[in-house]
Tab-separated table of C-alpha atoms in Angstrom:
chain	number	residue	atom	x	y	z
H	231	MET	CA	-11.735	-17.929	-28.869
H	232	THR	CA	-10.174	-14.571	-28.076
H	233	THR	CA	-10.374	-12.355	-25.015
H	234	THR	CA	-10.141	-8.581	-25.113
H	235	ALA	CA	-9.545	-6.677	-21.887
H	236	ILE	CA	-11.290	-3.344	-21.529
H	237	VAL	CA	-9.689	-0.878	-19.129
H	238	LEU	CA	-12.348	1.591	-18.019
H	239	ALA	CA	-10.567	4.937	-17.742
H	240	ALA	CA	-13.212	7.534	-18.595
H	241	GLY	CA	-14.503	8.354	-15.099
H	242	ALA	CA	-14.664	11.898	-13.744
H	243	SER	CA	-12.675	11.291	-10.491
H	244	GLN	CA	-15.300	13.236	-8.525
H	245	ARG	CA	-14.450	11.732	-5.139
H	246	MET	CA	-10.726	12.316	-5.647
H	247	GLY	CA	-11.216	15.930	-6.704
H	248	ARG	CA	-8.518	15.733	-9.403
H	249	PRO	CA	-7.679	13.319	-12.266
H	250	LYS	CA	-6.834	10.298	-10.131
H	251	LEU	CA	-5.629	8.057	-12.951
H	252	LEU	CA	-2.767	10.456	-13.640
H	253	LEU	CA	-1.504	10.337	-10.037
H	254	PRO	CA	1.962	8.793	-9.655
H	255	HIS	CA	2.342	5.183	-8.594
H	256	ARG	CA	5.745	3.510	-8.534
H	257	SER	CA	7.475	4.465	-11.779
H	258	THR	CA	4.251	5.256	-13.631
H	259	THR	CA	0.688	6.404	-12.880
H	260	LEU	CA	-2.387	4.665	-11.508
H	261	LEU	CA	-3.535	4.166	-15.094
H	262	GLY	CA	-0.115	2.953	-16.221
H	263	ALA	CA	0.141	0.440	-13.370
H	264	THR	CA	-3.312	-0.962	-14.077
H	265	VAL	CA	-2.648	-1.271	-17.799
H	266	ALA	CA	0.718	-2.946	-17.113
H	267	ALA	CA	-0.998	-5.568	-14.959
H	268	VAL	CA	-3.594	-6.239	-17.645
H	269	VAL	CA	-0.912	-6.489	-20.334
H	270	ALA	CA	0.946	-9.005	-18.153
H	271	SER	CA	-2.086	-11.305	-18.249
H	272	ALA	CA	-2.891	-13.723	-21.048
H	273	VAL	CA	-5.574	-11.627	-22.768
H	274	ASP	CA	-5.234	-11.239	-26.512
H	275	ARG	CA	-5.846	-7.500	-26.754
H	276	VAL	CA	-6.261	-4.498	-24.440
H	277	ILE	CA	-8.498	-1.510	-25.143
H	278	ILE	CA	-8.245	1.524	-22.873
H	279	VAL	CA	-11.449	3.560	-22.922
H	280	ALA	CA	-10.428	7.063	-21.874
H	281	GLY	CA	-12.161	10.311	-21.095
H	282	ALA	CA	-10.941	13.746	-22.117
H	283	GLU	CA	-8.646	14.061	-19.091
H	284	THR	CA	-6.992	10.664	-19.626
H	285	ALA	CA	-6.923	10.433	-23.425
H	286	ALA	CA	-3.334	11.626	-23.861
H	287	ALA	CA	-2.032	9.362	-21.086
H	288	ALA	CA	-3.919	6.389	-22.509
H	289	SER	CA	-2.537	7.006	-25.996
H	290	ALA	CA	1.002	7.042	-24.577
H	291	LEU	CA	0.483	3.484	-23.292
H	292	THR	CA	-0.439	1.927	-26.633
H	293	ASP	CA	1.610	-0.765	-28.353
H	294	HIS	CA	0.920	-3.764	-30.587
H	295	ARG	CA	-1.546	-5.252	-28.052
H	296	VAL	CA	-2.902	-2.054	-26.533
H	297	SER	CA	-5.107	0.530	-28.206
H	298	ALA	CA	-6.887	3.564	-26.796
H	299	VAL	CA	-10.257	5.025	-27.689
H	300	GLU	CA	-12.055	8.012	-26.223
H	301	ASN	CA	-15.567	7.746	-24.841
H	302	PRO	CA	-17.398	10.726	-26.352
H	303	ASP	CA	-19.966	10.835	-23.521
H	304	PRO	CA	-18.585	9.255	-20.316
H	305	ALA	CA	-21.268	10.953	-18.206
H	306	ARG	CA	-23.601	8.160	-19.383
H	307	GLY	CA	-21.695	5.705	-17.170
H	308	ASN	CA	-19.526	2.630	-17.565
H	309	MET	CA	-21.898	0.999	-20.016
H	310	SER	CA	-21.115	3.760	-22.511
H	311	SER	CA	-17.420	2.916	-22.140
H	312	LEU	CA	-18.191	-0.749	-22.715
H	313	ALA	CA	-20.146	0.141	-25.861
H	314	THR	CA	-17.296	2.349	-27.071
H	315	ALA	CA	-14.831	-0.534	-26.724
H	316	ILE	CA	-17.133	-3.113	-28.278
H	317	ASP	CA	-17.552	-0.887	-31.318
H	318	THR	CA	-13.787	-1.134	-31.920
H	319	ASP	CA	-13.588	-4.930	-31.549
H	320	SER	CA	-16.099	-7.003	-33.454
H	321	HIS	CA	-14.215	-10.288	-33.145
H	322	ALA	CA	-13.534	-11.041	-29.462
H	323	THR	CA	-15.400	-13.919	-27.837
H	324	PHE	CA	-14.991	-12.582	-24.295
H	325	PHE	CA	-14.390	-9.165	-22.740
H	326	ALA	CA	-12.558	-8.812	-19.415
H	327	LEU	CA	-13.527	-5.554	-17.724
H	328	VAL	CA	-11.037	-3.868	-15.404
H	329	ALA	CA	-11.520	-0.495	-13.741
H	330	ALA	CA	-8.481	1.704	-14.392
H	331	ASP	CA	-8.141	2.664	-10.720
H	332	LEU	CA	-6.999	-0.815	-9.620
H	333	PRO	CA	-3.186	-0.576	-9.834
H	334	THR	CA	-2.693	-3.622	-7.590
H	335	ILE	CA	-4.845	-5.979	-9.650
H	336	ALA	CA	-3.078	-9.302	-10.200
H	337	PRO	CA	-2.549	-10.625	-13.726
H	338	ALA	CA	-3.198	-14.081	-12.247
H	339	ALA	CA	-6.699	-13.017	-11.225
H	340	ILE	CA	-7.438	-11.886	-14.766
H	341	ASP	CA	-6.092	-15.184	-16.092
H	342	ALA	CA	-8.133	-17.232	-13.606
H	343	VAL	CA	-11.488	-15.753	-14.533
H	344	THR	CA	-10.846	-15.610	-18.264
H	345	ALA	CA	-9.718	-19.248	-18.237
H	346	VAL	CA	-12.989	-20.311	-16.608
H	347	ALA	CA	-15.020	-18.208	-19.027
H	348	ARG	CA	-13.319	-19.816	-21.994
H	349	ALA	CA	-13.336	-23.385	-20.662
H	350	GLU	CA	-16.991	-23.286	-19.637
H	351	HIS	CA	-18.257	-20.947	-22.384
H	352	ALA	CA	-19.726	-18.920	-19.524
H	353	TRP	CA	-22.236	-16.150	-20.118
H	354	ALA	CA	-20.412	-14.005	-17.549
H	355	VAL	CA	-17.874	-14.450	-14.752
H	356	VAL	CA	-17.130	-12.374	-11.653
H	357	THR	CA	-14.135	-12.607	-9.339
H	358	THR	CA	-14.721	-13.472	-5.685
H	359	TYR	CA	-11.733	-12.464	-3.580
H	360	ARG	CA	-11.240	-13.334	0.092
H	361	ASP	CA	-12.842	-10.071	1.205
H	362	ARG	CA	-15.284	-9.116	-1.549
H	363	ILE	CA	-16.327	-9.347	-5.185
H	364	ALA	CA	-14.348	-7.061	-7.477
H	365	HIS	CA	-12.930	-6.758	-10.996
H	366	PRO	CA	-12.205	-8.328	-13.313
H	367	PHE	CA	-15.643	-9.168	-14.642
H	368	VAL	CA	-15.795	-11.195	-17.855
H	369	LEU	CA	-18.650	-10.888	-20.320
H	370	SER	CA	-19.278	-13.191	-23.231
H	371	ARG	CA	-20.290	-11.817	-26.597
H	372	ALA	CA	-23.839	-13.030	-25.809
H	373	ALA	CA	-23.861	-11.084	-22.528
H	374	VAL	CA	-22.617	-7.951	-24.265
H	375	ASP	CA	-25.312	-8.269	-26.914
H	376	GLU	CA	-27.969	-8.678	-24.221
H	377	LEU	CA	-26.788	-5.952	-21.864
H	378	GLY	CA	-25.352	-3.420	-24.291
H	379	HIS	CA	-28.477	-1.255	-24.406
H	380	LEU	CA	-28.443	-0.595	-20.653
H	381	GLU	CA	-27.168	2.697	-19.253
H	382	GLY	CA	-25.738	3.823	-15.927
H	383	SER	CA	-22.633	3.519	-13.783
H	384	LYS	CA	-23.686	0.599	-11.540
H	385	VAL	CA	-25.632	-1.437	-14.079
H	386	LEU	CA	-23.135	-4.278	-14.366
H	387	TRP	CA	-22.810	-4.607	-10.591
H	388	LYS	CA	-26.578	-4.926	-10.298
H	389	VAL	CA	-26.872	-7.458	-13.119
H	390	LEU	CA	-23.781	-9.546	-12.401
H	391	VAL	CA	-23.721	-9.452	-8.601
H	392	GLU	CA	-26.903	-8.213	-6.921
H	393	GLU	CA	-29.409	-10.056	-9.089
H	394	ARG	CA	-27.570	-13.389	-8.687
H	395	ASP	CA	-28.346	-14.416	-12.258
H	396	PRO	CA	-27.621	-18.168	-12.486
H	397	ARG	CA	-25.769	-17.597	-15.749
H	398	VAL	CA	-23.084	-15.645	-13.890
H	399	ARG	CA	-20.219	-17.854	-12.744
H	400	ARG	CA	-18.386	-16.822	-9.579
H	401	VAL	CA	-14.697	-17.711	-9.521
H	402	SER	CA	-12.783	-17.623	-6.229
H	403	PHE	CA	-9.318	-16.084	-6.193
H	404	ASP	CA	-7.300	-16.602	-3.022
H	405	ALA	CA	-6.193	-13.030	-2.336
H	406	ASP	CA	-7.649	-9.792	-1.061
H	407	ALA	CA	-9.351	-7.650	-3.671
H	408	PRO	CA	-7.172	-5.031	-5.389
H	409	ILE	CA	-7.162	-1.588	-3.816
H	410	ASP	CA	-9.831	0.582	-5.424
H	411	VAL	CA	-8.456	4.138	-5.492
H	412	ASN	CA	-11.405	6.536	-5.300
H	413	THR	CA	-10.555	9.063	-2.586
H	414	PRO	CA	-7.482	10.867	-1.230
H	415	ALA	CA	-7.546	8.422	1.704
H	416	ASP	CA	-7.458	5.456	-0.698
H	417	TYR	CA	-4.479	6.963	-2.495
H	418	ALA	CA	-2.687	7.614	0.776
H	419	ALA	CA	-3.224	3.980	1.777
H	420	LEU	CA	-1.915	2.803	-1.573
H	421	THR	CA	1.214	4.921	-1.396
H	422	THR	CA	1.863	3.883	2.206
H	423	HIS	CA	1.542	0.148	1.652
H	424	HIS	CA	2.252	-0.445	-2.038
H	425	TRP	CA	4.787	2.143	-3.146
H	426	ASN	CA	7.819	-0.140	-3.414
């Protein structure tokens, strides 16, 4: 069984008003910090799905475990990014989805949910932090095959969280959810509390 992480980096940054994933964070960018955390986990492969504004930055982060692909139509939502990544990896058993604007995501959280998915052959797994549900989400190949035709930006949240499908395993991780950087205020909070 293999697990491929998909870093979703094709969003339009509408609430930030500028390409948020290219904003500086520590010695890199928001995108670079998120990818570094994913690479530090035990996944077998990482695919960054970029949009036009992040394609060059994503390509600069590639190595033997990390590849970058460009979503040709990111306006269709996150499911189009998932489909773009799946098209480049026909062998993975599980896919761990991580939004690219989560620079404080813990590799241990990724490992915890992927370990449960693999051990239990789960259809899907979501991470329950102390304060809320957040990425990573893990989808099995069967879940991808079933959900791949759906479109929209909040489809996975509806299916995996709101509908409470009994096939979706919830795994608790004893930490607060990673900071989700969507607005200038979110970025200010990140730089104030997590710069060093």
